[in-house]
Amino acid sequence: MAFITLRRNLCRLSDFRIQEVLAALKSRPVNRVHEVLREHLCSWFCSLQPEAFRVSFHHAYCKKFHSDNGNDHHPVGEPVFSQVHDWDSLEQNLTNTDERVFYRRLNTLTSSEEVLGFISTLSTLPDTMAAGALQRICEVEGKDGDHRRPKEILDNHVFQALCIQFEQEPSNLSSTGLVTALQALTLLDADPQSNLLVSLVAECQHRLKRGGLDVPSLCVLGESLIKLQGPGCAALDLVIHQLQGEKLENFHPEDMVALYRILQACPAKADQHQTFLNNMNNFSLSIVYSLSPKSISQILTALVVLDQTQALPLVIKLGKHAVKHIPHFTQEELGQVLEAFLYFGHSDRFFTTALEQHVAPLCLTLDPKVVSRVLEYCGKKRILSTPILNAVAETFVSQSEKLSPVQVSDLIEPFGKLNYLPPNASAFFRKLEDVLFAHFNAFPPKTLLKLLHSCSLIERHPVNFMAKIFSPYFLHQLLGEESHLDRLSLAQLTQLLLTAILECPFYKGPKLLPKYQVKSFLTPCCSLETPVDFQLYKSVMTGLMDLLGARLYFASKVLTPYCYTIDVEVKLDEGGFVLPCTAHEDVHKRVALCIDGPKRFCLNSQHLLGKEAIKQRHLRLLGYDVVQVRFQLPLLAEAMVPIGFYGDPRGRPAHRTRNLNASFRYQAWTS
């Protein structure tokens, strides 16, 4: 292991004043510290032979020397490392110090000044520890998020002295020290064209071609090359090639995470490395439970970027392990985990429960982006989480002014999708109306349309804004630079028009022009209705055939003039008897059977989604008798009055119709 010396290096710094140092030494009483310093300086000036690499910060600057009476001689404006004296005496020698003690002390330091001050008191320092100190500087500065700090650090005299040996004698460094120093300097935004970085990169490439780097060093080098030269550099391809030649069983968990990050930076080459990725995904299953929260989020992010849809077993296992780490995720990491779950279509009830326990109490302090991602997860997975939704509603009422228009929409839409009104609904929608009045023009047109449509799903009709969204000016804005409006926007506009007609008869403003109205809400790409569950549909059809005796007496998948598609329609005459589905005369009542499969409800509940609730509400207002056939019910007879036998769902006795084969008397049950 090489040792780095800064005695020769410091003399190259412009403000290192040799004469002042010697004068300071001569003017002080002789004690053990000054004897050591004098011996070191004498050997430094007299010896012409290269020395063993050592770090000698404590005698490097005259500002570090203190007189016996306590006078401080450091120049004005330079940082003072007062905490350093608590660590070690000036003659400390790290060659006899446990390396673990060094790193343990290093990890307790919370600023770059403290780190530089700490290492400046050490008389010798192995190159790996010097590189570790640089890495620690990166860590503490990364937490601050201050982009001005790296320049201050790079200009620091102690830091420059530490780097000189890295620049001039990189061949004497260990591989670990070499790549760690390169990584730290890269993260500190050192100039890629500087002699220091050019020298380190050249040495790394030399050792890479020679095949002398182990797995951890290859991973660190790969990430540094990506930042310095981009993912297209030839050296990175060689790094990946050498990593592919290693046995994955020899990889530590942190090496696997770094490898995922490297491949994530090259998504265009994912197909080229797919076999290797498959092996990585399979091997990673065995290390999931040793991963940190940060590593979990990074692997999930890489799987998304690399489109590893076949790695669902790994996603599921990472999700299970993420449950216990939810309180420990940073907000950014939690957002990445949720984004991956959404991408792969994964949900976990234990994960949702943990979200409720952690996110709901902290909702007021969370970043709006994270809250939006949590609600998006609940909305897309149809998770009706009342603790989360209630907490978000309270947050919106108290902090709506902090939200952007898009964030407002992201927070409101899940309430409509999940058909949920919070306990503070009055204050919630009053605040929303205030926001819309104040910032109506700031909302992107499509975002505004989605927001208002979501409100109508839960019977909070945006009457005050309907005239604006039906106006030619808004429709022109909605069109933007496209040649025509998208199908979803047209469907939402049409449903808002239907809402205005059926539920807001007092609205007398402008209406949507016919050319913007759709004919059906049920479309393959962007539907405002949920397609019927095929297995449940077949079961109901079989039951109806048995009870009615003929397919003639009911119609299926009927498109109404009002854009809705009815799963099964039955026509009745004035006496309540069934008519053939082709009959157009003497039709007194129409019965709409809604065959509601699990996808029409919130997950694991009997709570209808917003788009299904508004459909059934509108069908009733249009004169249909709506009968729900729910997927939880074991018998068709429990959902509707059967042919031949019909009973009151409230428990009154059943009785027989007059014609088993041709008609039945219908008694509606609206659940």
XYZ file of C-alpha atoms in Angstrom:
671
model
C 0.000 0.000 0.000
C 1.384 3.381 -0.988
C 1.698 6.304 1.410
C 1.135 9.846 0.226
C 3.438 12.681 1.343
C 2.554 16.331 1.165
C 5.871 17.737 2.420
C 7.220 18.161 -1.094
C 3.798 19.038 -2.432
C 3.045 21.878 -0.105
C 6.165 23.795 -1.062
C 4.698 24.170 -4.527
C 1.731 26.131 -3.190
C 2.188 29.855 -3.673
C 1.361 30.851 -0.143
C 3.554 28.313 1.600
C 6.214 30.541 3.086
C 9.321 28.521 3.959
C 11.179 31.322 5.675
C 8.263 32.048 7.997
C 8.030 28.404 8.933
C 11.729 28.182 9.779
C 11.544 31.404 11.741
C 8.566 30.097 13.655
C 10.481 26.933 14.502
C 13.522 28.811 15.739
C 11.483 31.174 17.910
C 9.670 28.422 19.849
C 10.913 26.578 22.940
C 12.099 23.111 22.147
C 9.534 20.475 22.966
C 8.625 17.103 21.553
C 6.352 18.452 18.820
C 8.865 20.983 17.564
C 11.644 18.380 17.612
C 9.540 16.219 15.373
C 8.727 19.115 13.078
C 12.344 20.217 12.836
C 13.529 16.692 12.058
C 10.908 16.360 9.345
C 11.699 19.687 7.729
C 15.447 19.088 7.819
C 15.091 15.716 6.191
C 12.771 17.279 3.641
C 15.217 20.003 2.531
C 18.382 17.902 2.758
C 17.325 14.650 1.166
C 17.310 14.412 -2.599
C 15.985 10.829 -2.686
C 12.252 10.096 -3.069
C 10.663 9.286 0.250
C 7.928 6.924 1.285
C 4.618 8.630 0.641
C 3.428 10.445 3.759
C 0.800 13.008 4.672
C 2.292 15.805 6.788
C -0.330 18.498 7.173
C 0.410 19.648 10.696
C 3.755 21.297 9.936
C 2.861 22.444 6.464
C 1.468 25.872 7.247
C 2.748 28.435 9.675
C -0.872 29.069 10.547
C -1.004 25.638 12.206
C 1.630 26.505 14.801
C 0.565 27.922 18.139
C 2.784 29.700 20.609
C 3.040 28.582 24.185
C 0.943 31.534 25.325
C -1.956 30.523 23.068
C -1.551 33.121 20.315
C -3.108 32.024 17.029
C -0.995 32.642 13.950
C -3.351 31.486 11.220
C -4.062 34.092 8.512
C -7.285 36.043 8.591
C -10.013 34.518 6.433
C -8.652 30.959 6.516
C -10.824 28.254 8.100
C -9.877 27.148 11.570
C -10.128 23.442 12.336
C -10.656 23.734 16.035
C -12.305 20.323 16.408
C -9.254 18.551 15.051
C -7.276 18.847 18.273
C -9.823 16.629 19.983
C -8.901 13.761 17.715
C -5.144 13.258 17.761
C -1.875 14.756 18.850
C 0.299 16.313 16.174
C 2.839 13.474 16.094
C 0.114 10.870 15.372
C 1.225 8.209 12.865
C -1.491 6.342 10.961
C 0.808 3.490 10.033
C 0.193 2.181 13.537
C -3.483 3.124 13.662
C -6.311 0.755 12.999
C -7.855 1.578 9.616
C -11.325 0.993 10.989
C -10.746 3.648 13.638
C -9.789 6.111 10.916
C -12.955 5.481 8.910
C -15.118 5.500 12.005
C -13.780 8.913 12.929
C -14.025 10.096 9.355
C -17.694 9.178 9.192
C -18.481 11.310 12.235
C -17.332 14.476 10.447
C -20.096 16.536 8.894
C -18.346 19.145 6.735
C -15.451 19.351 4.317
C -13.619 21.697 6.697
C -13.730 19.091 9.439
C -12.511 16.344 7.097
C -9.606 18.412 5.776
C -8.764 19.529 9.276
C -8.789 15.956 10.543
C -6.462 14.562 7.905
C -4.136 17.573 8.211
C -3.165 16.350 11.694
C -1.971 12.961 10.458
C 1.732 12.361 9.837
C 1.298 9.447 7.426
C -1.728 8.407 5.424
C -2.133 5.415 3.083
C -3.406 6.324 -0.370
C -6.636 4.372 0.134
C -7.406 6.391 3.255
C -6.538 9.638 1.497
C -8.937 8.671 -1.288
C -11.502 7.722 1.349
C -11.157 11.197 2.820
C -11.872 12.689 -0.615
C -14.897 10.451 -0.886
C -16.155 11.572 2.515
C -15.869 15.183 1.369
C -18.115 14.315 -1.562
C -20.646 12.701 0.766
C -20.922 15.594 3.199
C -21.039 18.186 0.433
C -23.647 16.198 -1.464
C -25.970 16.408 1.526
C -25.705 20.194 1.565
C -26.728 20.510 -2.077
C -24.644 23.697 -2.412
C -23.155 23.818 -5.909
C -20.736 26.570 -4.935
C -18.929 24.380 -2.437
C -16.881 22.165 -4.814
C -14.921 25.176 -6.102
C -14.096 26.277 -2.571
C -12.880 22.774 -1.770
C -10.794 22.459 -4.936
C -9.101 25.784 -4.084
C -8.368 24.722 -0.512
C -4.615 24.471 0.189
C -4.901 21.269 2.180
C -6.997 19.685 -0.553
C -4.533 20.750 -3.254
C -1.605 19.371 -1.298
C -3.436 16.091 -0.898
C -3.986 15.851 -4.651
C -0.464 16.634 -5.880
C 0.875 13.151 -5.228
C -2.171 11.634 -6.924
C -1.281 13.676 -10.000
C 2.480 13.097 -10.170
C 2.887 9.501 -9.077
C -0.389 7.660 -9.861
C 1.497 4.497 -10.764
C 2.462 4.072 -7.097
C -1.147 4.150 -5.940
C -3.134 1.053 -5.136
C -6.014 0.286 -7.505
C -8.561 1.047 -4.790
C -6.958 4.385 -3.959
C -6.647 5.273 -7.629
C -10.272 4.686 -8.648
C -11.660 6.101 -5.410
C -9.696 9.323 -5.858
C -10.891 9.554 -9.475
C -14.495 9.058 -8.393
C -14.265 11.666 -5.621
C -12.698 14.296 -7.863
C -15.287 13.588 -10.537
C -18.134 14.080 -8.086
C -16.549 17.339 -6.942
C -16.725 18.594 -10.549
C -12.987 18.900 -10.997
C -11.955 20.014 -14.476
C -11.859 16.906 -16.720
C -9.001 18.495 -18.697
C -6.887 19.200 -15.613
C -3.535 17.456 -15.335
C -4.737 15.683 -12.225
C -7.755 14.017 -13.805
C -5.984 13.332 -17.100
C -3.206 11.594 -15.180
C -5.604 9.513 -13.095
C -7.744 8.515 -16.093
C -4.663 7.510 -18.086
C -3.416 5.304 -15.251
C -6.871 3.742 -14.832
C -7.073 2.951 -18.540
C -3.578 1.471 -18.454
C -4.516 -0.869 -15.615
C -7.845 -1.641 -17.263
C -6.176 -2.816 -20.467
C -3.726 -4.815 -18.389
C -6.648 -6.479 -16.616
C -5.424 -5.580 -13.164
C -8.633 -4.201 -11.611
C -10.916 -6.151 -9.310
C -14.740 -6.014 -9.384
C -15.225 -3.092 -6.941
C -12.574 -1.032 -8.766
C -14.158 -1.785 -12.140
C -17.554 -0.631 -10.861
C -16.164 2.610 -9.448
C -14.177 3.257 -12.626
C -17.210 2.593 -14.822
C -19.352 5.191 -13.049
C -16.514 7.743 -13.141
C -15.998 7.239 -16.872
C -19.714 7.773 -17.496
C -19.583 11.127 -15.736
C -16.314 12.208 -17.337
C -16.599 10.872 -20.899
C -20.222 9.790 -21.299
C -21.756 6.340 -21.785
C -20.376 6.013 -25.317
C -16.681 5.903 -24.432
C -14.679 2.834 -25.486
C -13.156 2.370 -22.029
C -16.634 1.866 -20.554
C -17.325 -0.952 -23.013
C -14.116 -2.615 -21.831
C -15.212 -2.187 -18.189
C -18.566 -3.831 -18.889
C -16.872 -6.623 -20.864
C -14.531 -7.392 -17.978
C -17.407 -7.306 -15.473
C -19.345 -9.781 -17.632
C -16.379 -12.126 -17.369
C -16.557 -12.176 -13.571
C -18.672 -14.609 -11.577
C -21.686 -12.845 -10.113
C -21.236 -14.875 -6.919
C -18.103 -12.802 -6.290
C -20.016 -9.518 -6.420
C -20.858 -7.750 -3.184
C -24.382 -6.241 -3.021
C -23.003 -2.720 -3.459
C -21.115 -3.902 -6.568
C -24.341 -5.288 -8.046
C -26.087 -1.982 -7.430
C -23.215 -0.099 -9.095
C -23.391 -2.484 -12.058
C -27.103 -1.757 -12.460
C -26.314 1.974 -12.413
C -23.642 1.535 -15.095
C -25.980 -0.374 -17.402
C -28.761 2.114 -16.649
C -26.569 4.813 -18.186
C -26.495 2.790 -21.448
C -30.182 1.958 -22.115
C -29.570 1.827 -25.868
C -27.292 -1.187 -25.298
C -29.780 -3.065 -23.104
C -30.591 -5.570 -25.856
C -26.902 -6.204 -26.394
C -26.443 -7.031 -22.689
C -29.824 -8.734 -22.140
C -28.374 -12.181 -21.388
C -26.089 -10.656 -18.790
C -29.018 -8.651 -17.406
C -31.083 -11.839 -17.068
C -28.274 -13.402 -15.054
C -28.024 -10.272 -12.921
C -31.772 -10.226 -12.272
C -31.756 -13.876 -11.229
C -28.717 -13.485 -8.993
C -30.086 -10.319 -7.383
C -32.967 -12.355 -5.952
C -30.456 -13.864 -3.513
C -29.149 -10.519 -2.202
C -32.397 -8.557 -1.860
C -32.549 -8.825 1.927
C -29.066 -7.354 2.313
C -29.882 -4.207 0.335
C -30.236 -0.764 1.869
C -33.215 1.504 1.107
C -31.067 3.516 -1.300
C -29.929 0.369 -3.112
C -33.525 -0.876 -3.450
C -34.632 2.361 -5.091
C -31.602 2.427 -7.397
C -32.110 -1.137 -8.637
C -35.817 -0.506 -9.236
C -34.996 2.672 -11.158
C -32.480 0.795 -13.300
C -35.039 -1.933 -14.045
C -37.456 0.751 -15.256
C -34.901 2.519 -17.461
C -33.709 -0.803 -18.915
C -37.314 -1.973 -19.428
C -36.778 -5.260 -17.604
C -40.422 -6.341 -17.689
C -39.342 -9.964 -17.452
C -37.762 -9.253 -14.050
C -41.119 -9.140 -12.247
C -40.036 -11.745 -9.613
C -37.205 -9.405 -8.640
C -39.574 -6.413 -8.526
C -41.982 -8.327 -6.280
C -39.219 -9.402 -3.909
C -37.779 -5.892 -3.780
C -41.292 -4.610 -3.028
C -41.684 -6.995 -0.113
C -38.324 -5.974 1.289
C -39.146 -2.283 0.765
C -42.076 -2.512 3.182
C -39.930 -2.369 6.303
C -37.782 0.416 4.831
C -40.551 2.894 4.034
C -39.776 5.059 7.113
C -36.107 5.120 6.065
C -36.507 6.048 2.396
C -35.716 9.603 1.475
C -38.542 11.356 -0.337
C -36.739 10.979 -3.658
C -36.140 7.265 -3.069
C -39.766 6.659 -2.114
C -40.856 8.401 -5.316
C -38.544 6.134 -7.339
C -39.951 3.009 -5.694
C -43.523 4.088 -6.431
C -42.619 4.952 -10.019
C -41.205 1.453 -10.503
C -44.320 -0.152 -9.011
C -46.473 1.865 -11.397
C -44.286 0.956 -14.360
C -44.403 -2.776 -13.638
C -48.033 -2.766 -12.482
C -47.109 -4.092 -9.055
C -48.949 -3.461 -5.809
C -48.656 -4.948 -2.361
C -51.188 -4.591 0.435
C -48.460 -4.614 3.087
C -46.657 -1.868 1.199
C -49.906 0.115 1.052
C -50.452 -0.349 4.782
C -46.913 0.871 5.468
C -47.554 3.873 3.218
C -50.677 4.694 5.206
C -48.780 4.503 8.475
C -45.845 6.583 7.270
C -47.139 8.987 4.608
C -50.478 10.002 6.120
C -49.006 11.509 9.340
C -46.210 13.264 7.416
C -48.307 14.516 4.530
C -47.985 18.157 5.563
C -44.187 17.997 5.399
C -43.742 15.839 2.304
C -42.715 17.220 -1.064
C -45.808 17.686 -3.278
C -44.113 15.547 -5.939
C -43.934 12.615 -3.552
C -47.547 13.106 -2.447
C -48.607 13.209 -6.106
C -46.722 9.980 -6.776
C -48.354 8.289 -3.780
C -51.802 9.326 -5.008
C -50.966 8.243 -8.546
C -50.027 4.846 -7.156
C -53.330 4.635 -5.257
C -55.297 5.812 -8.288
C -53.752 3.530 -10.897
C -53.885 0.486 -8.631
C -57.477 1.363 -7.565
C -56.442 1.489 -3.892
C -59.017 3.265 -1.765
C -56.791 4.350 1.111
C -58.899 6.621 3.297
C -56.015 7.579 5.648
C -53.911 8.813 2.727
C -56.777 10.535 0.917
C -57.995 12.242 4.095
C -54.485 13.451 4.906
C -54.031 14.777 1.371
C -57.372 16.602 1.564
C -56.298 18.298 4.801
C -52.946 19.193 3.259
C -54.590 20.699 0.191
C -56.864 22.913 2.263
C -53.960 24.266 4.312
C -51.201 24.406 1.687
C -52.859 24.829 -1.709
C -50.905 28.029 -2.377
C -47.651 26.019 -2.421
C -48.835 23.761 -5.233
C -48.376 24.247 -8.949
C -51.407 23.825 -11.252
C -50.223 20.381 -12.330
C -49.730 19.315 -8.708
C -53.242 20.528 -7.852
C -54.617 18.353 -10.638
C -52.513 15.370 -9.535
C -53.928 15.669 -6.019
C -57.578 16.037 -7.066
C -57.862 13.421 -9.833
C -57.558 10.317 -7.601
C -60.563 11.436 -5.554
C -62.703 11.319 -8.700
C -61.204 8.099 -9.960
C -61.724 6.336 -6.643
C -65.168 7.910 -6.118
C -64.256 9.247 -2.704
C -65.362 12.362 -0.837
C -63.154 13.276 2.148
C -64.688 14.301 5.489
C -63.751 17.926 4.800
C -65.339 17.857 1.328
C -66.950 21.298 1.718
C -63.704 23.053 2.626
C -61.792 20.906 0.118
C -63.863 21.897 -2.914
C -64.304 25.472 -1.733
C -60.521 25.801 -1.663
C -60.289 24.176 -5.101
C -62.796 26.656 -6.494
C -60.782 29.540 -5.044
C -57.628 28.192 -6.677
C -59.385 27.819 -10.038
C -60.816 31.326 -9.923
C -57.429 32.780 -9.028
C -55.266 30.761 -11.439
C -57.611 29.474 -14.133
C -55.405 30.626 -17.015
C -52.304 29.099 -15.439
C -53.643 25.565 -15.804
C -52.615 23.689 -18.959
C -55.811 23.012 -20.949
C -55.690 19.212 -20.774
C -54.779 19.302 -17.090
C -57.716 21.612 -16.390
C -60.112 19.371 -18.327
C -59.000 16.271 -16.416
C -59.379 18.132 -13.130
C -62.926 19.356 -13.833
C -63.957 15.959 -15.211
C -62.700 14.278 -12.018
C -64.857 16.615 -9.942
C -67.960 15.676 -11.935
C -67.362 11.974 -11.239
C -68.035 12.554 -7.537
C -70.990 14.911 -8.080
C -69.024 18.102 -7.531
C -70.014 19.681 -10.810
C -67.858 22.571 -12.086
C -70.852 24.644 -13.195
C -68.987 27.937 -12.806
C -66.374 26.830 -15.345
C -68.450 24.903 -17.877
C -69.087 27.951 -20.056
C -65.315 28.482 -20.324
C -64.423 24.906 -21.247
C -67.186 24.691 -23.871
C -66.070 27.963 -25.466
C -64.298 27.938 -28.861
C -61.326 29.736 -27.283
C -60.694 26.935 -24.763
C -61.213 24.256 -27.410
C -58.641 26.010 -29.572
C -56.201 26.021 -26.647
C -56.950 22.358 -26.042
C -56.135 21.583 -29.634
C -52.753 23.307 -29.415
C -50.478 22.401 -32.299
C -52.231 19.117 -33.022
C -54.419 18.609 -36.076
C -57.302 17.185 -34.030
C -58.335 16.668 -30.417
C -57.439 13.366 -28.832
C -60.164 10.813 -28.151
C -59.946 11.037 -24.357
C -60.384 14.815 -24.276
C -63.408 14.596 -26.560
C -64.946 11.880 -24.370
C -64.405 13.946 -21.211
C -65.958 16.998 -22.825
C -68.957 14.925 -23.954
C -69.469 13.453 -20.501
C -69.284 16.926 -18.957
C -71.967 18.050 -21.412
C -74.137 15.066 -20.426
C -73.559 15.954 -16.774
C -74.649 19.532 -17.405
C -77.855 18.333 -19.106
C -78.800 15.583 -16.646
C -77.484 16.802 -13.285
C -77.344 20.582 -13.703
C -80.635 21.543 -15.391
C -80.173 25.105 -14.146
C -77.064 25.523 -16.341
C -78.016 27.753 -19.263
C -74.601 28.517 -20.699
C -73.083 27.457 -24.026
C -73.058 23.762 -24.938
C -70.437 21.632 -26.608
C -70.730 21.703 -30.381
C -71.822 18.385 -31.963
C -68.571 18.034 -33.910
C -66.697 17.650 -30.621
C -69.035 14.986 -29.201
C -68.185 11.273 -29.268
C -70.653 8.475 -29.973
C -69.370 6.005 -27.390
C -67.490 6.215 -24.093
C -66.251 2.623 -24.497
C -63.168 2.565 -26.696
C -60.086 0.313 -26.690
C -57.468 2.999 -26.036
C -58.989 5.597 -23.718
C -62.316 4.507 -22.296
C -64.549 6.215 -19.776
C -66.126 2.810 -19.081
C -64.618 -0.442 -17.868
C -65.123 -3.345 -20.298
C -67.266 -6.160 -18.932
C -65.483 -9.020 -17.199
C -65.643 -11.856 -19.757
C -65.931 -14.791 -17.324
C -68.628 -13.091 -15.277
C -70.392 -12.077 -18.484
C -70.473 -15.702 -19.687
C -71.901 -16.855 -16.357
C -74.676 -14.246 -16.447
C -75.495 -15.081 -20.073
C -75.816 -18.755 -19.193
C -78.097 -17.951 -16.261
C -80.307 -15.686 -18.351
C -80.587 -18.306 -21.079
C -81.659 -20.913 -18.558
C -84.183 -18.624 -16.912
C -85.640 -16.919 -19.967
C -85.524 -19.955 -22.155
C -84.329 -18.053 -25.217
C -81.659 -15.561 -26.243
C -84.428 -13.542 -27.894
C -85.501 -11.802 -24.692
C -82.378 -9.856 -23.848
C -79.729 -7.920 -25.708
C -76.070 -7.600 -24.713
C -73.513 -4.820 -25.121
C -76.089 -2.291 -26.234
C -74.826 1.164 -27.226
C -77.345 3.765 -26.109
C -77.914 7.142 -27.799
C -76.259 8.644 -24.719
C -72.801 7.138 -25.398
C -72.967 4.510 -22.655
C -72.756 0.783 -23.401
C -75.154 -1.415 -21.408
C -73.923 -4.913 -20.581
C -77.412 -6.460 -20.826
C -80.686 -4.718 -21.696
C -84.165 -6.147 -21.007
C -87.332 -4.432 -22.286
C -90.625 -4.552 -20.367
C -94.170 -3.643 -21.356
C -96.588 -1.655 -19.217
C -97.613 -4.767 -17.334
C -94.037 -5.591 -16.434
C -93.668 -8.489 -18.864
C -90.573 -9.109 -20.920
C -90.547 -8.166 -24.598
C -88.266 -9.482 -27.317
C -85.130 -7.392 -27.564
C -86.057 -6.439 -31.144
C -89.351 -4.865 -30.049
C -89.658 -1.100 -30.427
C -93.343 -0.635 -29.641
C -95.055 -0.957 -26.281
C -91.745 -0.596 -24.477
C -92.626 0.859 -21.089
C -89.407 0.280 -19.178
C -85.832 -0.635 -19.945
C -83.734 -2.611 -17.495
C -79.941 -2.167 -17.603
C -77.977 -5.031 -16.078
C -74.514 -3.831 -15.031
C -72.289 -6.898 -14.791
C -69.726 -5.384 -12.446
C -66.527 -7.386 -12.337
C -63.672 -6.701 -9.929
C -62.051 -4.083 -12.175
C -65.092 -1.828 -11.790
C -64.488 -1.545 -8.053
C -61.706 -0.232 -5.903
C -59.218 -2.941 -5.055
C -60.542 -5.536 -2.591
C -63.759 -3.625 -1.944
C -67.318 -3.176 -3.157
C -66.804 0.545 -3.720
C -67.484 1.469 -7.353
C -64.923 3.497 -9.264
C -65.917 7.026 -10.196
C -66.444 6.314 -13.888
C -68.803 3.425 -13.098
C -70.687 5.419 -10.478
C -71.377 8.278 -12.900
C -72.468 5.807 -15.597
C -75.066 4.170 -13.360
C -76.164 7.567 -12.061
C -76.711 8.852 -15.582
C -78.514 5.691 -16.703
C -81.002 6.118 -13.854
C -81.535 9.770 -14.788
C -82.130 8.658 -18.381
C -84.974 6.384 -17.235
C -83.269 3.013 -16.958
C -83.819 0.698 -14.024
C -80.281 -0.241 -13.110
C -79.561 -3.694 -11.682
C -76.069 -4.522 -10.482
C -74.725 -8.039 -10.845
C -71.683 -7.891 -8.603
C -68.838 -10.319 -8.953
C -68.876 -11.092 -5.217
C -72.402 -12.468 -5.366
C -72.476 -16.256 -5.877
C -75.905 -16.419 -7.530
C -77.540 -14.346 -10.188
C -80.777 -14.545 -8.205
C -79.180 -12.467 -5.459
C -78.494 -9.644 -7.881
C -81.702 -9.490 -9.896
C -85.190 -10.933 -10.046
C -84.728 -14.177 -11.975
C -86.857 -15.442 -14.768
C -89.533 -17.758 -13.386
C -88.738 -16.933 -9.766
C -88.196 -13.436 -8.529
C -87.947 -12.330 -4.951
C -87.720 -9.151 -3.024
C -84.078 -8.632 -2.020
C -85.367 -7.537 1.357
C -86.473 -11.098 2.102
C -90.165 -11.284 1.148
C -91.326 -14.583 -0.382
C -90.802 -15.313 -4.038
C -93.562 -16.299 -6.468
C -93.893 -17.559 -10.041
C -94.544 -15.505 -13.173
C -97.350 -16.287 -15.549
C -95.144 -17.320 -18.481
C -91.857 -19.059 -17.795
C -90.725 -19.151 -21.416
C -91.782 -15.803 -22.736
C -91.907 -13.222 -20.011
C -91.327 -12.414 -16.414
C -92.588 -9.789 -14.070
C -89.666 -7.584 -13.090
C -89.161 -6.070 -9.700
C -86.212 -3.726 -9.774
C -83.503 -3.839 -7.194
C -81.199 -0.908 -7.085
C -78.260 -1.626 -4.869
